[in-house]
JSON list of C-alpha atoms in Angstrom, two decimals:
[
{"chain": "A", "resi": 1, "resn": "UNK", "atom": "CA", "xyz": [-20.27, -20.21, 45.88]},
{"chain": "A", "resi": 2, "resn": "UNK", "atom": "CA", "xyz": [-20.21, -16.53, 45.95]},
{"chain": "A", "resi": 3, "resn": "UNK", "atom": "CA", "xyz": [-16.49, -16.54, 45.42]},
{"chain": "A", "resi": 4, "resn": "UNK", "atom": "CA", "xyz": [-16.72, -18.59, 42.64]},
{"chain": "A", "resi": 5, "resn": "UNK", "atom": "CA", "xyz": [-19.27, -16.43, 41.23]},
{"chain": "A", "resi": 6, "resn": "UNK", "atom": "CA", "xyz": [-17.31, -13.04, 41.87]},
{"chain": "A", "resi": 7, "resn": "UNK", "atom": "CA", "xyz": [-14.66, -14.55, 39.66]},
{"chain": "A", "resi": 8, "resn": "UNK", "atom": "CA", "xyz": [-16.25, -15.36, 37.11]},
{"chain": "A", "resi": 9, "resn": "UNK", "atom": "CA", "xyz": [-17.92, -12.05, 36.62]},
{"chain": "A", "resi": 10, "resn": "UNK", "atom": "CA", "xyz": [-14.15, -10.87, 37.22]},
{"chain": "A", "resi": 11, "resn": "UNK", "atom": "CA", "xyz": [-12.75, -12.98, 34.71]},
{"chain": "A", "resi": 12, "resn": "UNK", "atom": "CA", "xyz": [-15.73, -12.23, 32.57]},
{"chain": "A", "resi": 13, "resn": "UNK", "atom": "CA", "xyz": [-14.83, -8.15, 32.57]},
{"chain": "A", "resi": 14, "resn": "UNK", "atom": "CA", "xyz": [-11.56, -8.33, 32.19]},
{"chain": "A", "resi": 15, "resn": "UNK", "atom": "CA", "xyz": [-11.93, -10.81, 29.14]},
{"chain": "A", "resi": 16, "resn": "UNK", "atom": "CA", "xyz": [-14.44, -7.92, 27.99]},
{"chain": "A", "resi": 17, "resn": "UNK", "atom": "CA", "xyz": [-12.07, -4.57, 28.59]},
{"chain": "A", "resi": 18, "resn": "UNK", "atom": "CA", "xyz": [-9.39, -6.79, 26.87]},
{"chain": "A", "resi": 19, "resn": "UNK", "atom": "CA", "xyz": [-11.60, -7.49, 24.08]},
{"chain": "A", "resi": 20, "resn": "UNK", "atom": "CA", "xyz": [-12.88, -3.59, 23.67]},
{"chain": "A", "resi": 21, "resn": "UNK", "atom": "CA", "xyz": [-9.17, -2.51, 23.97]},
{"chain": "A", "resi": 22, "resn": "UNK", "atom": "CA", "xyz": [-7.54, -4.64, 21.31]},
{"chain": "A", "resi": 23, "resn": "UNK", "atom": "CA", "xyz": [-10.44, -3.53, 18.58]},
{"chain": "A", "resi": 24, "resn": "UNK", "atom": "CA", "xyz": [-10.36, -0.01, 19.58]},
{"chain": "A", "resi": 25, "resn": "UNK", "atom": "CA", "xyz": [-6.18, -0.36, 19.12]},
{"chain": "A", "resi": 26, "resn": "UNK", "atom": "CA", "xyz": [-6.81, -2.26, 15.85]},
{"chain": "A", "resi": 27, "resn": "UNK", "atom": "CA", "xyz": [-8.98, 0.39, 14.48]},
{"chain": "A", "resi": 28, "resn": "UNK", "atom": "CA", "xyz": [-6.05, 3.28, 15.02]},
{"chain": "A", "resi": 29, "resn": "UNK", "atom": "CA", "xyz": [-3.46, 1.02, 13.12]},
{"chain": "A", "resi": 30, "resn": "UNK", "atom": "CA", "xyz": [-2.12, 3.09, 10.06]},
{"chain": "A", "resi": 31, "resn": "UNK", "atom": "CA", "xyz": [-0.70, 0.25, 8.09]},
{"chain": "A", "resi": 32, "resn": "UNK", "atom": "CA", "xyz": [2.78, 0.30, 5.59]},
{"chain": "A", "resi": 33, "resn": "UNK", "atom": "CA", "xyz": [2.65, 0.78, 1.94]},
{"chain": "A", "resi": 34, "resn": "UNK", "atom": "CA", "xyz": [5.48, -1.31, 0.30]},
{"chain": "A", "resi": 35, "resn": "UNK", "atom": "CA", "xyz": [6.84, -0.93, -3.20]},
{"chain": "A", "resi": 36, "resn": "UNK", "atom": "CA", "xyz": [8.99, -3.89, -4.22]},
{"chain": "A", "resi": 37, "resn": "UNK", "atom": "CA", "xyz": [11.16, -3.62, -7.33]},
{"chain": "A", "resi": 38, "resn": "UNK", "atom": "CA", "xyz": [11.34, -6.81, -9.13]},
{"chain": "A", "resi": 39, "resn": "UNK", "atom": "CA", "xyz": [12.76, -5.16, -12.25]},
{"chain": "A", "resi": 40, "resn": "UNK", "atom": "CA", "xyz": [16.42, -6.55, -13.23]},
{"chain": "A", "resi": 41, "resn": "UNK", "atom": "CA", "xyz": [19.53, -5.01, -11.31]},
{"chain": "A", "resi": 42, "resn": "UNK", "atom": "CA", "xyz": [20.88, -3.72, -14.61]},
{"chain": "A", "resi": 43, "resn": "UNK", "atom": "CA", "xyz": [17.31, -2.14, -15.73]},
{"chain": "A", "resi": 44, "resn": "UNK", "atom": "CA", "xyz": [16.68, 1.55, -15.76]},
{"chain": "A", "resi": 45, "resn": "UNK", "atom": "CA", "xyz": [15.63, 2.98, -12.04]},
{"chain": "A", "resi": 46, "resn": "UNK", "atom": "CA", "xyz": [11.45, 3.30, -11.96]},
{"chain": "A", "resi": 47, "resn": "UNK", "atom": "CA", "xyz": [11.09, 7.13, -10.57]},
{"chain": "A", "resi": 48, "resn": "UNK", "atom": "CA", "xyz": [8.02, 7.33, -8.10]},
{"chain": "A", "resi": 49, "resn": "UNK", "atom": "CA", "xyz": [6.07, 10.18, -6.77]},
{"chain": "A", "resi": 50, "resn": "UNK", "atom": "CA", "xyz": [3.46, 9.75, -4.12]},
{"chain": "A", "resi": 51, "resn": "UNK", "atom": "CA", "xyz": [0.44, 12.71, -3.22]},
{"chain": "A", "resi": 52, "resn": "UNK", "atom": "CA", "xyz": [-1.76, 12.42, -0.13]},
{"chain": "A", "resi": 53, "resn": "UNK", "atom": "CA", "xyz": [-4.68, 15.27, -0.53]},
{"chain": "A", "resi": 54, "resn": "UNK", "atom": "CA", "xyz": [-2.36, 17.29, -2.94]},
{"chain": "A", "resi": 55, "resn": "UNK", "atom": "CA", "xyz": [1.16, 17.42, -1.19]},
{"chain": "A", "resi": 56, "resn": "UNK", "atom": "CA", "xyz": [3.73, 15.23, -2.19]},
{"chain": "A", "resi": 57, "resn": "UNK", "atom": "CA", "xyz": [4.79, 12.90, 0.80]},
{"chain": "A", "resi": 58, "resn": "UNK", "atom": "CA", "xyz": [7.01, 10.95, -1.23]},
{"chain": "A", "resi": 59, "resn": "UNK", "atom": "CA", "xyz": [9.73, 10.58, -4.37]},
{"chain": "A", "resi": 60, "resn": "UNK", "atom": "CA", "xyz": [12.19, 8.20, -4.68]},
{"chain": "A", "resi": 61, "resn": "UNK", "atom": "CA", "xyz": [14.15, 6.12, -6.72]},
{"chain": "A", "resi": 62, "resn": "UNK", "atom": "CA", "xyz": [13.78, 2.39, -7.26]},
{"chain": "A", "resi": 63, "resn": "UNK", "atom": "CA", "xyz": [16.28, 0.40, -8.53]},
{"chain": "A", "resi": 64, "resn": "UNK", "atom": "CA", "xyz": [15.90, -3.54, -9.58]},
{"chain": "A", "resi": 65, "resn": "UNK", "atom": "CA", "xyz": [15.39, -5.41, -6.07]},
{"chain": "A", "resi": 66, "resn": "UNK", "atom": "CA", "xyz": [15.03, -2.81, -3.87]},
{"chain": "A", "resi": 67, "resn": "UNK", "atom": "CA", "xyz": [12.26, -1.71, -1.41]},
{"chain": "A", "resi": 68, "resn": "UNK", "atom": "CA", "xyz": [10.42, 1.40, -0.66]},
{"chain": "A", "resi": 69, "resn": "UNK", "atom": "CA", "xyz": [7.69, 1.82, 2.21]},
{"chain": "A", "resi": 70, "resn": "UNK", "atom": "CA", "xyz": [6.03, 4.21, 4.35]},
{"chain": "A", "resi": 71, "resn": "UNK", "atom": "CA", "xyz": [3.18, 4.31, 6.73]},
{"chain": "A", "resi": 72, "resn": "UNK", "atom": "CA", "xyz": [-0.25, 5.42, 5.07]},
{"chain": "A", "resi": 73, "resn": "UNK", "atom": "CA", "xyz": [-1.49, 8.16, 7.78]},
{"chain": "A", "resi": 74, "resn": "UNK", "atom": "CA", "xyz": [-4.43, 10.31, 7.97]},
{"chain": "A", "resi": 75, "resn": "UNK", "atom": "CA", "xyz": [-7.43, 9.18, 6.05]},
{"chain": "A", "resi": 76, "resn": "UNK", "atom": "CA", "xyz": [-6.07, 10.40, 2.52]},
{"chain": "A", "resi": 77, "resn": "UNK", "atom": "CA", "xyz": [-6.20, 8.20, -0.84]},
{"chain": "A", "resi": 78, "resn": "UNK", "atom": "CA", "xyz": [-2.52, 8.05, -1.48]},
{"chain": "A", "resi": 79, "resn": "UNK", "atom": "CA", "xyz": [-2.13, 8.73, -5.74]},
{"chain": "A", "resi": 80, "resn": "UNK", "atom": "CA", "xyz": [1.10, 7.86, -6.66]},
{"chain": "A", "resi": 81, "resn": "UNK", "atom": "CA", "xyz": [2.87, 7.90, -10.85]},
{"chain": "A", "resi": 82, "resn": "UNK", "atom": "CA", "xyz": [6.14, 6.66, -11.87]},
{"chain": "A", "resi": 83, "resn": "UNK", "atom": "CA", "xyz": [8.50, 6.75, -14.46]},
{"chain": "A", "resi": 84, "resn": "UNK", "atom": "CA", "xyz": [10.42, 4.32, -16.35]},
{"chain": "A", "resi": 85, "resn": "UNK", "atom": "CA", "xyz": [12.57, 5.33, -18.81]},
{"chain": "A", "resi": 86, "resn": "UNK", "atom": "CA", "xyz": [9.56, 6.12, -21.71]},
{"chain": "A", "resi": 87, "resn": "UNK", "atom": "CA", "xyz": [6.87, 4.75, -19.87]},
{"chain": "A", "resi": 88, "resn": "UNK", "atom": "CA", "xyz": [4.65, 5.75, -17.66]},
{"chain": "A", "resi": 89, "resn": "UNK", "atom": "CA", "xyz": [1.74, 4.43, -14.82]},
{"chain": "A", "resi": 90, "resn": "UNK", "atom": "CA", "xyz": [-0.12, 5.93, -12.20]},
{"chain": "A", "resi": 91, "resn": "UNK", "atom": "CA", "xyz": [-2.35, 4.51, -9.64]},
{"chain": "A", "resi": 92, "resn": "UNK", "atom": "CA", "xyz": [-4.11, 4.97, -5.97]},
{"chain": "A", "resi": 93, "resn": "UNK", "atom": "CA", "xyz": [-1.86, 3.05, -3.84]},
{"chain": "A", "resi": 94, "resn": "UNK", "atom": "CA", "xyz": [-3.39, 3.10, -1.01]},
{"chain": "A", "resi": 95, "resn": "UNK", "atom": "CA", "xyz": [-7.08, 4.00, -0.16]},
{"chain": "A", "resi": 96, "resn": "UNK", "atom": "CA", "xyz": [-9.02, 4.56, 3.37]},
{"chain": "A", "resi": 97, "resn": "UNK", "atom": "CA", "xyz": [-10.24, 1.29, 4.82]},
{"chain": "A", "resi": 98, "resn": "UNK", "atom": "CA", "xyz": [-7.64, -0.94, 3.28]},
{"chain": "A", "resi": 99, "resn": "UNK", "atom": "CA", "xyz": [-5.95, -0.61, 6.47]},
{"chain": "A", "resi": 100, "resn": "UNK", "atom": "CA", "xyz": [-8.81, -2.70, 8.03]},
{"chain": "A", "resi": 101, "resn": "UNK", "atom": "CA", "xyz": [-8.21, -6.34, 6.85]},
{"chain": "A", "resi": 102, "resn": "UNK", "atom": "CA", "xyz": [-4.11, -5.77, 6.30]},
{"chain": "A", "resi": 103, "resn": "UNK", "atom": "CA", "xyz": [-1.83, -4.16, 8.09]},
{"chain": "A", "resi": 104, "resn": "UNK", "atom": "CA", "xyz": [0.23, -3.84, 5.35]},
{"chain": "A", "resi": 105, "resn": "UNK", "atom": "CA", "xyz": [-0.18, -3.12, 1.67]},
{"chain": "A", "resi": 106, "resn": "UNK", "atom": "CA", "xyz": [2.21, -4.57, -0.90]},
{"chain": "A", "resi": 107, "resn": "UNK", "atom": "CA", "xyz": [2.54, -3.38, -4.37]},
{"chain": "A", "resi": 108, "resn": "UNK", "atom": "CA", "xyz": [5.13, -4.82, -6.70]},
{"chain": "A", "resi": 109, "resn": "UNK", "atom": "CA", "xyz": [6.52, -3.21, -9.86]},
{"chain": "A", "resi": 110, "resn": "UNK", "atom": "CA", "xyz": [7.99, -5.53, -12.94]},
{"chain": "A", "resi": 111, "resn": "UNK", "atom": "CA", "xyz": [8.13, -4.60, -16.00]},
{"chain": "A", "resi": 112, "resn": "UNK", "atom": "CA", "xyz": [4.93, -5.59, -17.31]},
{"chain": "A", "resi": 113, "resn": "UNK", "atom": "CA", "xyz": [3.60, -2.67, -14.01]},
{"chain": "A", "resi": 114, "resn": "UNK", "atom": "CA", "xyz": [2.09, -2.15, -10.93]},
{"chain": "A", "resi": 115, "resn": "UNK", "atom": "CA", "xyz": [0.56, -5.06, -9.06]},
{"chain": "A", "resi": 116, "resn": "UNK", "atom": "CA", "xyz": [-0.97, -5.39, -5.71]},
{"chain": "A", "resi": 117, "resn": "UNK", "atom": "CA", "xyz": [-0.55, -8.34, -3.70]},
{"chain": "A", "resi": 118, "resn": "UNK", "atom": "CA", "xyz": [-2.71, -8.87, -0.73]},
{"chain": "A", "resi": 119, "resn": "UNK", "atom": "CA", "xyz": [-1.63, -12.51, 0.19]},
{"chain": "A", "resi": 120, "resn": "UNK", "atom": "CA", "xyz": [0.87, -14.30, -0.44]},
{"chain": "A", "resi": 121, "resn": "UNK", "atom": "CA", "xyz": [0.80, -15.86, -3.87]},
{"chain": "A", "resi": 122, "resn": "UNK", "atom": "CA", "xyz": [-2.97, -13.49, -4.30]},
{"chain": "A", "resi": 123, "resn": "UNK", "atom": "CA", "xyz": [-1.83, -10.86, -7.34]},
{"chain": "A", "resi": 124, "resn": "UNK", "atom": "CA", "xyz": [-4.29, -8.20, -8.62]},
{"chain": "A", "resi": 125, "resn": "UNK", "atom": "CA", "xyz": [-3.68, -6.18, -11.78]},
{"chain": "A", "resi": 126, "resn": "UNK", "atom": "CA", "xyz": [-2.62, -2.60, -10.76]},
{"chain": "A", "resi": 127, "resn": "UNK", "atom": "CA", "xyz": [-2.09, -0.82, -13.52]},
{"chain": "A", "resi": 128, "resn": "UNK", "atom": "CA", "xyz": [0.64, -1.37, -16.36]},
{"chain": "A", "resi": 129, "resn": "UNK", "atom": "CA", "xyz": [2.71, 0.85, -17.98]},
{"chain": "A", "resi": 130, "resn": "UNK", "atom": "CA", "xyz": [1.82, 2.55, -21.00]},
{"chain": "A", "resi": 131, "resn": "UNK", "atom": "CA", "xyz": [4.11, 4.90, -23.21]},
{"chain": "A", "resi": 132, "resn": "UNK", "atom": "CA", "xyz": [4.41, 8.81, -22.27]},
{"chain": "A", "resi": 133, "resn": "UNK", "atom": "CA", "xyz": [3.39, 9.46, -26.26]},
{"chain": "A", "resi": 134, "resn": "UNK", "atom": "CA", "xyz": [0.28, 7.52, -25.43]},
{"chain": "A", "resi": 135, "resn": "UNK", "atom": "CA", "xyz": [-0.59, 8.79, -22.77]},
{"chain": "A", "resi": 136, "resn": "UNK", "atom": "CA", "xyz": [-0.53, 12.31, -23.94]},
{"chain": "A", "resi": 137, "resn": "UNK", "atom": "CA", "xyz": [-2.22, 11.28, -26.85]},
{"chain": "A", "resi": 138, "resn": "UNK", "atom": "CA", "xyz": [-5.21, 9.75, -24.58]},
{"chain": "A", "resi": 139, "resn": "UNK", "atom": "CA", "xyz": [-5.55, 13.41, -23.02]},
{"chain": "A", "resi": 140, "resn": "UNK", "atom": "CA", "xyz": [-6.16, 15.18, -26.31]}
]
């Protein structure tokens, strides 16, 4: 009787240390940031710069079907603005706390914009593109 008893209190704290050490691992996970191009292969490149707190982290150069990503570190709100030929968007692609329900964030750009998908088929309006003219016009 007292063996059984010693293990299940055994079975019982390692079930428990296993439990603590998983959530206290998922809390440190710094998930990805993908950018999908689904603009077509002949279409103009869509230019991207990324800021976390200020700095530029990253700039690149998307071309129709290809894939950017990086890993969203630190607790900074990632700002990032492209450019596409004469148009222009710019939006927060990646915020603190997302990271705790995905592990990954995926943002897809078409020509219509920016769009966030959490899920598959799950799409949320990002932010579209609107002409450089505008834009400046908006500012005045």
């Amino acid at each position: 009787m007292a063996t059984a008893l010693c293990s299940s209190l055994m079975l019982t704290l390692a079930f428990y240390f296993f439990t603590i050490s998983s959530l206290a691992r998922n809390q440190d996970v710094e998930p990805f940031v993908h950018i999908r191009s689904a603009m077509n292969a002949n279409s103009l490149p869509v230019h991207v710069n990324c800021k976390v707190n200020g700095s530029t982290v990253n700039v690149y150069e998307l071309h129709g079907g290809e894939h950017y990503e990086w890993n969203a570190r630190g607790n900074g709100t990632y700002y990032c603005s492209a450019i596409w030929g004469r148009w222009f968007a710019s939006w927060h692609a990646f915020e603190p706390g997302w990271g705790t329900d995905h592990a990954a964030i995926f943002w897809m750009v078409n020509k219509d914009g920016f769009f966030l998908r959490q899920e598959e088929g799950e799409q949320r309006k990002g932010e579209l593109w609107s002409g450089i003219l505008e834009r400046l016009q908006k500012q005045d």
